[in-house]
Coordinates of C-alpha atoms and ligand atoms in Angstrom, one line a residue:
Chain A
M29 CA -35.5 -26.7 -23.5
I30 CA -38.6 -26.2 -20.8
K31 CA -39.4 -29.7 -20.5
T32 CA -35.8 -30.7 -19.8
F33 CA -35.6 -27.9 -17.3
K34 CA -38.7 -29.0 -15.6
F35 CA -37.4 -32.5 -15.3
T36 CA -34.6 -31.2 -13.6
I37 CA -36.6 -29.5 -11.0
L38 CA -38.6 -32.6 -10.2
T39 CA -35.4 -34.8 -10.8
L40 CA -34.2 -32.0 -7.8
I41 CA -36.8 -32.3 -5.6
T42 CA -37.3 -35.5 -5.7
F43 CA -33.4 -36.1 -4.6
A44 CA -33.8 -33.6 -1.7
L45 CA -37.2 -35.4 -0.4
F46 CA -35.0 -39.0 -0.4
A47 CA -31.9 -38.1 0.0
S48 CA -29.7 -38.5 3.5
P49 CA -28.9 -35.5 5.3
A50 CA -25.4 -35.9 4.2
I51 CA -25.5 -34.1 1.1
S52 CA -23.0 -31.1 -0.3
D53 CA -25.3 -27.7 1.3
E54 CA -25.5 -29.3 5.0
F55 CA -22.4 -29.0 7.0
T56 CA -21.8 -29.5 10.9
K57 CA -20.3 -27.8 13.8
K58 CA -16.6 -29.7 12.7
D59 CA -16.6 -28.6 9.2
L60 CA -16.9 -24.6 10.4
E61 CA -14.2 -25.5 13.0
R62 CA -12.4 -26.9 10.5
W63 CA -12.7 -23.8 7.5
Q64 CA -12.2 -21.5 10.1
A65 CA -9.2 -22.7 11.3
E66 CA -7.7 -23.3 8.0
F67 CA -8.5 -19.8 7.2
M68 CA -6.4 -18.8 10.7
T69 CA -3.3 -20.8 9.5
A70 CA -3.3 -18.1 6.1
V71 CA -4.3 -15.3 8.2
K72 CA -1.3 -16.0 10.5
Q73 CA 1.1 -17.1 7.5
G74 CA 0.2 -13.3 6.1
E75 CA 1.6 -12.3 9.2
K76 CA 4.5 -13.6 8.4
L77 CA 5.0 -12.6 5.7
F78 CA 3.6 -9.2 6.6
H79 CA 6.3 -8.4 8.5
S80 CA 9.5 -9.9 6.8
S81 CA 11.5 -8.8 3.1
L82 CA 9.8 -9.5 0.8
G83 CA 11.6 -7.2 -1.4
R84 CA 15.2 -7.0 -1.6
N85 CA 16.0 -4.5 0.9
T86 CA 15.4 -6.0 3.8
V87 CA 12.1 -3.1 4.4
S88 CA 8.7 -4.7 5.2
C89 CA 4.7 -4.2 5.4
D90 CA 4.4 -3.7 9.0
M91 CA 7.4 -0.7 8.8
C92 CA 4.9 1.6 7.0
H93 CA 1.5 -0.5 8.3
P94 CA 1.8 -1.8 11.6
N95 CA -1.5 -4.3 12.0
A96 CA -1.9 -3.8 8.4
T97 CA -3.0 -0.4 8.9
N98 CA -4.2 2.5 6.3
T99 CA -4.1 -0.6 3.6
H100 CA -8.6 0.2 4.1
P101 CA -9.0 -3.2 2.2
E102 CA -12.7 -1.7 2.7
T103 CA -12.2 0.8 0.3
Y104 CA -10.7 -1.8 -3.0
P105 CA -11.8 -2.0 -6.4
K106 CA -11.2 2.0 -6.6
F107 CA -9.1 4.5 -8.6
Q108 CA -4.6 4.1 -7.4
K109 CA -3.1 7.5 -9.3
Q110 CA -0.6 5.5 -8.8
L111 CA -1.5 3.3 -11.3
G112 CA -4.0 5.1 -13.3
K113 CA -7.1 2.9 -12.9
V114 CA -9.2 1.0 -10.9
V115 CA -7.2 -2.2 -9.2
G116 CA -8.6 -4.3 -6.5
L117 CA -5.8 -4.6 -3.0
R118 CA -3.5 -7.6 -5.2
E119 CA -2.6 -5.0 -6.9
M120 CA -1.6 -2.3 -4.5
I121 CA 0.2 -5.1 -2.7
N122 CA 2.2 -6.2 -6.0
W123 CA 2.8 -2.1 -5.7
C124 CA 4.3 -1.9 -2.3
I125 CA 6.0 -5.0 -2.7
I126 CA 7.8 -3.8 -6.6
N127 CA 8.5 0.0 -4.9
P128 CA 9.0 0.2 -1.0
L129 CA 9.9 -3.2 -1.0
E130 CA 12.2 -3.0 -4.3
G131 CA 11.0 -6.8 -4.9
D132 CA 9.4 -8.8 -7.9
A133 CA 5.5 -8.9 -7.8
L134 CA 3.9 -12.2 -6.7
K135 CA 1.2 -13.8 -9.2
M136 CA -2.6 -12.8 -8.7
D137 CA -3.6 -16.7 -6.8
D138 CA 0.3 -17.3 -5.6
P139 CA -0.3 -19.2 -1.6
R140 CA 1.1 -16.1 -0.3
M141 CA -0.4 -13.2 -1.5
I142 CA -4.1 -14.9 -0.5
A143 CA -2.0 -15.0 2.8
L144 CA -1.3 -11.9 2.0
E145 CA -4.8 -11.0 1.9
A146 CA -6.0 -13.1 4.7
Y147 CA -4.0 -11.2 6.7
I148 CA -4.6 -7.3 5.9
T149 CA -8.9 -7.9 5.7
Y150 CA -8.9 -10.1 9.0
E151 CA -7.3 -7.2 10.9
R152 CA -9.9 -4.8 8.9
R153 CA -12.8 -7.2 10.3
G154 CA -16.0 -4.9 11.1
V155 CA -15.6 -2.3 9.4
K156 CA -18.3 -1.8 6.4
L157 CA -17.5 -1.7 3.2
D158 CA -16.7 1.3 1.1
P159 CA -15.4 0.2 -2.3
G160 CA -14.3 3.5 -4.3
K161 CA -13.7 5.9 -0.9
H162 CA -9.9 7.8 -0.6
Chain B
M23 CA 8.4 39.3 27.4
K24 CA 6.4 41.3 30.9
K25 CA 9.8 42.4 32.4
G26 CA 12.5 44.9 30.3
I27 CA 11.8 46.1 27.2
S28 CA 12.4 43.6 24.3
R29 CA 14.5 43.9 21.2
R30 CA 11.8 44.7 19.6
N31 CA 9.9 47.8 21.6
F32 CA 13.5 48.8 21.6
L33 CA 13.9 49.1 17.7
K34 CA 10.2 50.1 17.0
A35 CA 10.9 53.2 20.1
T36 CA 14.1 53.8 18.1
G37 CA 12.0 54.2 14.8
I38 CA 15.1 51.3 12.8
I39 CA 11.9 48.7 12.8
G40 CA 11.7 48.2 8.7
A41 CA 15.5 48.1 8.9
A42 CA 15.8 45.2 10.7
A43 CA 12.6 43.8 8.9
A44 CA 14.0 43.8 5.9
S45 CA 17.3 42.1 6.3
P46 CA 17.3 38.5 5.7
L47 CA 17.2 37.4 9.8
S48 CA 13.7 37.0 11.4
L49 CA 13.6 39.1 14.1
V50 CA 12.2 36.0 16.4
E51 CA 15.9 36.0 16.4
F52 CA 16.9 38.8 17.7
S53 CA 14.2 39.7 20.5
W54 CA 14.5 38.5 24.2
G55 CA 12.0 39.0 26.8
K56 CA 12.7 38.7 30.6
G57 CA 16.1 38.3 32.6
S58 CA 18.5 35.9 30.7
E59 CA 15.7 34.0 28.6
E60 CA 16.3 35.4 25.9
N61 CA 14.4 33.8 21.8
F62 CA 16.1 31.4 19.9
T63 CA 16.0 28.6 17.3
V64 CA 16.6 25.1 16.7
A65 CA 16.6 22.0 14.5
H66 CA 15.0 18.7 15.0
I67 CA 15.8 16.5 13.1
S68 CA 13.7 12.9 14.0
D69 CA 13.4 8.8 13.2
S70 CA 15.6 8.2 10.0
H71 CA 15.4 4.9 10.1
L72 CA 19.1 4.0 8.4
T73 CA 19.1 0.1 7.1
F74 CA 21.4 -1.6 6.7
I75 CA 21.0 -4.2 3.7
N76 CA 24.7 -5.7 3.2
G77 CA 29.0 -4.3 2.1
N78 CA 28.0 -0.6 1.4
E79 CA 24.1 -0.8 0.4
F80 CA 21.8 1.0 2.5
V81 CA 17.8 1.2 1.9
R82 CA 17.7 4.0 -0.4
N83 CA 14.9 5.6 0.4
F84 CA 15.7 6.8 3.8
D85 CA 19.3 7.7 3.4
K86 CA 17.4 10.1 0.6
G87 CA 15.7 11.4 3.9
L88 CA 18.2 12.1 6.5
K89 CA 20.2 13.4 3.7
R90 CA 18.2 16.3 2.2
A91 CA 16.5 17.0 6.0
V92 CA 20.4 17.9 7.0
T93 CA 21.3 19.5 3.2
E94 CA 18.1 22.2 4.1
V95 CA 19.2 22.4 8.1
N96 CA 22.2 23.9 6.6
F97 CA 20.6 26.3 4.9
M98 CA 18.0 27.2 7.8
R99 CA 17.3 31.1 7.8
P100 CA 17.0 32.1 11.4
K101 CA 20.3 29.8 11.5
P102 CA 20.1 27.4 14.9
D103 CA 21.7 27.4 17.1
F104 CA 22.1 23.9 17.4
V105 CA 20.2 20.7 16.1
I106 CA 18.8 17.7 18.0
F107 CA 18.0 14.6 16.9
G108 CA 14.7 12.4 18.1
G109 CA 15.9 8.9 18.5
D110 CA 15.7 6.3 16.1
L111 CA 18.8 7.2 14.1
A112 CA 19.2 3.4 13.1
Q113 CA 16.9 0.9 12.2
L114 CA 18.4 -2.1 14.1
G115 CA 21.3 -0.9 16.1
K116 CA 24.1 -1.7 14.1
R117 CA 27.3 -0.4 14.2
E118 CA 27.0 0.0 10.2
E119 CA 23.9 2.3 11.3
I120 CA 24.8 4.3 13.6
D121 CA 27.9 4.4 11.7
H122 CA 26.2 5.4 8.5
G123 CA 24.2 7.9 10.8
L124 CA 27.0 9.7 12.2
E125 CA 28.7 10.8 8.5
I126 CA 25.6 11.5 7.3
M127 CA 24.6 14.2 10.3
S128 CA 28.4 15.1 10.4
K129 CA 27.6 17.5 6.8
L130 CA 25.6 19.9 10.0
R131 CA 27.6 22.9 10.0
Y132 CA 25.7 22.8 13.8
P133 CA 26.7 21.9 17.3
I134 CA 23.6 18.1 17.5
R135 CA 22.3 17.6 20.8
W136 CA 21.3 13.8 20.4
V137 CA 18.3 11.8 21.7
I138 CA 18.6 7.8 21.5
G139 CA 15.7 5.8 20.2
E140 CA 14.4 2.8 20.6
H141 CA 15.8 1.0 17.4
D142 CA 19.4 2.2 18.6
Y143 CA 19.8 1.0 22.2
Y144 CA 18.0 -3.0 21.1
L145 CA 21.1 -4.2 20.3
D146 CA 23.7 -3.4 22.4
L147 CA 21.9 -1.1 25.0
G148 CA 22.9 1.4 24.3
K149 CA 26.9 0.7 24.6
Y150 CA 28.3 1.8 21.3
W151 CA 25.7 4.7 21.0
E152 CA 27.7 5.9 24.4
E153 CA 31.0 5.1 22.7
K154 CA 30.4 6.9 20.1
V155 CA 27.2 9.6 19.3
S156 CA 26.4 10.2 22.9
K157 CA 25.6 9.6 26.7
L158 CA 22.3 9.0 26.4
H159 CA 20.8 11.2 29.7
Y160 CA 22.2 14.7 30.0
S161 CA 20.8 18.0 30.8
F162 CA 22.2 21.5 29.3
D163 CA 21.3 24.8 29.8
H164 CA 20.7 27.3 27.1
K165 CA 19.1 30.7 26.8
G166 CA 17.1 30.5 29.5
V167 CA 15.7 27.3 28.8
H168 CA 16.6 24.4 30.8
F169 CA 17.4 21.8 28.4
I170 CA 16.6 17.9 29.6
V171 CA 17.4 14.7 27.7
L172 CA 15.7 11.5 28.6
N173 CA 16.5 8.3 27.9
S174 CA 12.5 7.5 27.8
I175 CA 12.5 3.8 25.8
L176 CA 13.9 1.3 28.3
T177 CA 11.6 -1.1 30.0
Y178 CA 11.2 -3.6 32.3
D179 CA 14.2 -5.7 33.3
D180 CA 12.5 -9.0 32.9
W181 CA 12.1 -8.1 28.7
M182 CA 15.4 -6.5 28.7
F183 CA 18.2 -9.2 30.3
N184 CA 16.0 -12.5 30.7
K185 CA 12.8 -12.8 27.5
W186 CA 15.0 -13.2 24.2
K187 CA 18.3 -15.8 23.4
S188 CA 20.7 -13.2 21.7
P189 CA 20.5 -9.1 21.6
E190 CA 19.8 -9.7 17.6
E191 CA 16.4 -11.3 19.0
R192 CA 16.2 -8.6 21.1
M193 CA 16.6 -5.6 19.1
S194 CA 14.3 -7.4 16.6
Q195 CA 11.5 -7.9 19.1
M196 CA 11.6 -4.5 19.7
A197 CA 11.5 -3.4 15.9
R198 CA 8.6 -4.9 15.5
L199 CA 5.8 -2.3 16.0
D200 CA 3.2 -3.7 16.3
N201 CA 4.4 -6.5 18.7
P202 CA 2.1 -8.6 20.6
Q203 CA 5.1 -9.7 22.0
G204 CA 6.7 -6.7 23.1
S205 CA 7.2 -4.6 26.0
P206 CA 6.6 -0.6 27.1
F207 CA 8.9 2.0 27.5
M208 CA 9.9 3.4 30.5
V209 CA 12.2 6.2 32.3
K210 CA 12.2 4.1 35.0
D211 CA 13.1 5.1 38.9
K212 CA 16.8 5.7 38.7
Q213 CA 16.7 8.3 35.8
I214 CA 13.7 9.6 37.4
A215 CA 15.9 10.1 41.0
W216 CA 17.9 11.8 38.7
M217 CA 15.8 14.4 36.9
K218 CA 14.5 15.3 40.2
E219 CA 18.0 16.3 41.0
D220 CA 18.9 18.4 38.0
L221 CA 16.0 19.9 38.8
S222 CA 15.9 21.0 42.2
K223 CA 18.3 23.9 40.7
V224 CA 16.4 24.7 38.5
S225 CA 14.1 27.9 39.1
K226 CA 9.9 27.2 38.9
D227 CA 9.6 30.3 36.4
T228 CA 12.9 28.7 34.0
P229 CA 10.9 27.4 30.8
V230 CA 12.1 23.5 30.8
V231 CA 12.2 21.8 27.6
V232 CA 12.0 17.7 28.0
L233 CA 13.8 15.4 24.6
S234 CA 12.4 12.4 24.4
H235 CA 12.1 9.6 22.1
S236 CA 8.8 8.3 23.3
P237 CA 6.0 10.6 24.1
L238 CA 5.9 11.0 27.9
Y239 CA 2.2 10.1 27.6
K240 CA -0.4 7.7 27.4
I241 CA -2.0 7.3 24.3
F242 CA -1.7 3.6 22.1
K243 CA 0.0 0.9 24.0
P244 CA -0.1 -1.9 21.3
W245 CA 2.5 0.3 19.3
N246 CA 4.8 1.6 22.4
F247 CA 2.8 5.3 21.7
W248 CA 2.9 4.9 25.3
T249 CA 5.5 5.3 28.3
E250 CA 4.5 3.4 31.2
D251 CA 5.9 5.5 34.3
A252 CA 5.4 8.6 32.4
E253 CA 2.7 10.3 35.2
K254 CA 5.3 9.4 37.2
V255 CA 7.8 11.7 34.9
Q256 CA 4.8 14.7 34.8
A257 CA 4.7 15.0 38.2
V258 CA 8.3 15.5 38.5
L259 CA 7.6 18.3 36.1
K260 CA 4.3 19.7 37.6
P261 CA 6.2 22.5 39.5
F262 CA 7.9 24.3 36.5
K263 CA 5.6 26.9 35.2
K264 CA 6.4 26.7 30.9
V265 CA 7.1 22.7 30.2
T266 CA 7.4 21.0 26.9
V267 CA 8.4 17.4 25.5
L268 CA 9.4 17.4 21.9
H269 CA 9.2 13.8 21.2
G270 CA 9.9 11.4 18.3
H271 CA 9.1 7.6 17.6
V272 CA 5.2 8.3 16.2
H273 CA 6.7 9.4 13.2
Q274 CA 3.2 12.1 12.6
I275 CA 1.8 15.2 13.6
L276 CA 0.5 14.8 17.5
Y277 CA 0.1 17.2 19.7
N278 CA -1.5 17.8 23.2
Q279 CA -2.0 19.5 26.4
I280 CA -2.2 17.5 29.9
G281 CA -2.2 20.4 32.8
N282 CA 1.4 22.8 32.7
I283 CA 3.4 20.3 30.1
T284 CA 3.0 21.1 26.7
F285 CA 3.6 17.9 23.8
Q286 CA 4.5 17.9 20.5
A287 CA 5.8 14.6 18.1
M288 CA 8.6 15.7 15.6
M289 CA 7.8 13.8 11.9
S290 CA 10.1 10.8 10.4
T291 CA 12.7 11.6 7.6
A292 CA 12.1 7.7 7.0
W293 CA 8.3 7.5 6.6
P294 CA 4.9 8.1 8.0
W295 CA 3.3 5.8 10.7
P296 CA -0.8 6.1 10.7
Y297 CA -2.8 7.1 13.0
P298 CA -3.7 5.0 15.9
V299 CA -7.6 5.6 15.2
S300 CA -7.2 3.6 12.1
Y301 CA -6.1 0.2 13.8
A302 CA -10.7 -1.4 14.3
Q303 CA -9.3 -3.9 16.8
A304 CA -8.5 -1.2 19.8
K305 CA -9.3 1.1 21.4
N306 CA -6.3 4.2 21.9
A307 CA -6.4 7.5 23.6
V308 CA -5.8 9.7 20.8
P309 CA -5.4 13.2 21.8
K310 CA -8.1 15.3 20.7
L311 CA -6.1 18.4 20.3
T312 CA -4.7 16.8 17.2
V313 CA -5.5 18.0 13.7
F314 CA -4.2 15.4 12.0
M315 CA -1.4 15.1 8.7
N316 CA -2.3 14.8 5.4
R317 CA -2.9 11.3 5.1
A318 CA 0.2 9.5 3.3
A319 CA -0.6 8.9 -0.1
P320 CA 2.6 6.5 -0.8
H321 CA 3.3 6.7 -4.2
S322 CA 5.3 9.5 -2.9
E323 CA 8.5 8.5 -1.4
R324 CA 8.3 12.1 0.8
D325 CA 5.1 12.2 1.6
A326 CA 4.9 12.5 5.0
T327 CA 7.7 13.1 6.6
G328 CA 10.2 16.3 7.2
W329 CA 11.9 18.3 9.9
S330 CA 10.8 20.9 12.4
M331 CA 12.2 24.6 12.7
I332 CA 11.5 25.3 16.4
N333 CA 11.7 29.3 17.8
I334 CA 11.5 28.5 21.4
N335 CA 10.4 32.1 21.5
N336 CA 9.3 33.6 26.0
G337 CA 10.1 30.3 26.4
R338 CA 7.3 28.6 24.4
V339 CA 8.0 26.6 21.6
I340 CA 6.2 27.5 18.2
N341 CA 6.6 24.5 16.0
D342 CA 7.3 25.0 12.4
F343 CA 6.8 21.3 10.1
R344 CA 9.4 21.3 7.5
L345 CA 7.4 19.2 5.3
W346 CA 8.5 17.8 1.4
E347 CA 5.5 17.1 0.3
N348 CA 2.7 18.7 2.6
T349 CA 1.8 21.6 3.0
N350 CA 4.1 23.4 5.9
R351 CA 1.9 23.6 9.1
T352 CA 2.8 25.5 11.9
L353 CA 2.2 25.2 15.6
K354 CA 2.1 27.6 18.0
Y355 CA 1.4 27.5 22.1
D356 CA -2.1 30.0 22.7
E357 CA -1.0 31.7 26.0
K358 CA -4.8 32.2 25.8
L359 CA -5.8 29.3 25.5
G360 CA -3.4 27.3 27.2
Y361 CA -2.4 24.3 24.5
P362 CA -0.6 24.3 21.4
V363 CA -2.9 25.4 18.5
D364 CA -2.2 24.5 14.4
E365 CA -2.0 28.3 12.9
K366 CA -4.1 27.0 10.1
Y367 CA -5.6 24.1 10.9
Q368 CA -7.2 24.6 14.1
N369 CA -10.6 25.5 13.0
P370 CA -12.7 22.5 11.9
E371 CA -14.6 24.2 9.0
N372 CA -10.6 24.9 7.6
R373 CA -10.2 20.9 7.4
I374 CA -9.0 19.3 4.3
P375 CA -10.3 15.2 3.3
P376 CA -6.7 14.7 3.1
Q377 CA -6.7 15.2 7.1
E378 CA -9.6 12.7 8.1
H379 CA -7.7 9.2 8.8
Y380 CA -9.8 6.2 9.4
Ligands
FE2_24 FE1 10.8 5.7 14.8
FE2_25 FE1 10.4 4.8 18.0

């Protein structure tokens, strides 16, 4: 076991010494720009969803949360009285879709859910994490 | 109450105050001050945002808010002399929504004084409202107080007439509060000139109450908690001794004093709005004087919503917020301090955790 581990380390060091700079843990300015653009695409899509009808009664998220205020993504996970347990932000997004918007819950990995989360957290950028806060 | 004898003092002097106090009607309604300036009570309902879905379906939650306010105002004591509606009856200015609103409001047993909001205006620029509901700006006198009703949600001509493909598009753009393509509210010179002319016939010691939809001062431009030409309006009101502006639009408890003018916002019957201090990406000018409403808890539909009982007492407003899921609040102008104070919470020591917004 220990032997195998030592061997692995040795292999890695050797690899690091002789490999070209294009190994996976290096990235360029161009990469950064692309990743940022991908993220902002999700933010833009989230902004659109946030201002559209996601349920059956034409009500949209922004009607109560302009610029996603009072969503407090920095405070999750936290205890939510109406759900009776500690939940993440996505569960609260679904709570709003089901109740005030009278719609159906999104899957946790639905691209629309991710986009909503991207927009909500982006509007709150720079605020320090404060999990559990009320 | 400087000159003359008030009814209250008269009653006291004649020893029948006990009998009067025992009556179910508050003494406030009976006493009056100098000249013809009497004390009276009105109700203020605002921002119901009735939303048409289709057929005869409307958003249930918002219907419930307005209906509840109407029922409560009908039972309120002392009875109001009239009811003010502060604007945003509809959500997208649709005829269905305005008709629906008129039907619910017709259950009120008292006359209504209407103020128009941007959600009522930007589909047809107030045409249907003027036909069916009310004039857009007007004035009237009531028991010695001069009331001015403004259409404060106008905006630049170019935005209003040229920018959008259709009236529906213009309406939905204005309906989005956090719209980066929005345009600031204005009273505009023509209406300001009318106001000046109207007030030229009013003595400077007559109490003036201005009813508008937008706050007639500048708090936060990105959400139109803002009137672009507020300074011009304030200048017209400056020579008057007692001036109060009662406005809607902000869906929250918000009050301020600028010079001689007291500003007070009314709650919405539909939903509360966050304070601009909660938006981390932009500066705001939320008045330091305001003790915030309790933070809305979304598991209750009627949280941080309600209406107001307004006592006009010696030309000053005492505002009793009737809050459905929160402790009622009372705002009263303090003659010594020269600004309105919350009876219970103005002292920072008395504030409670939900009044801290972040
Ligand atoms: Fe409103
Ligand atoms: Fe409004």
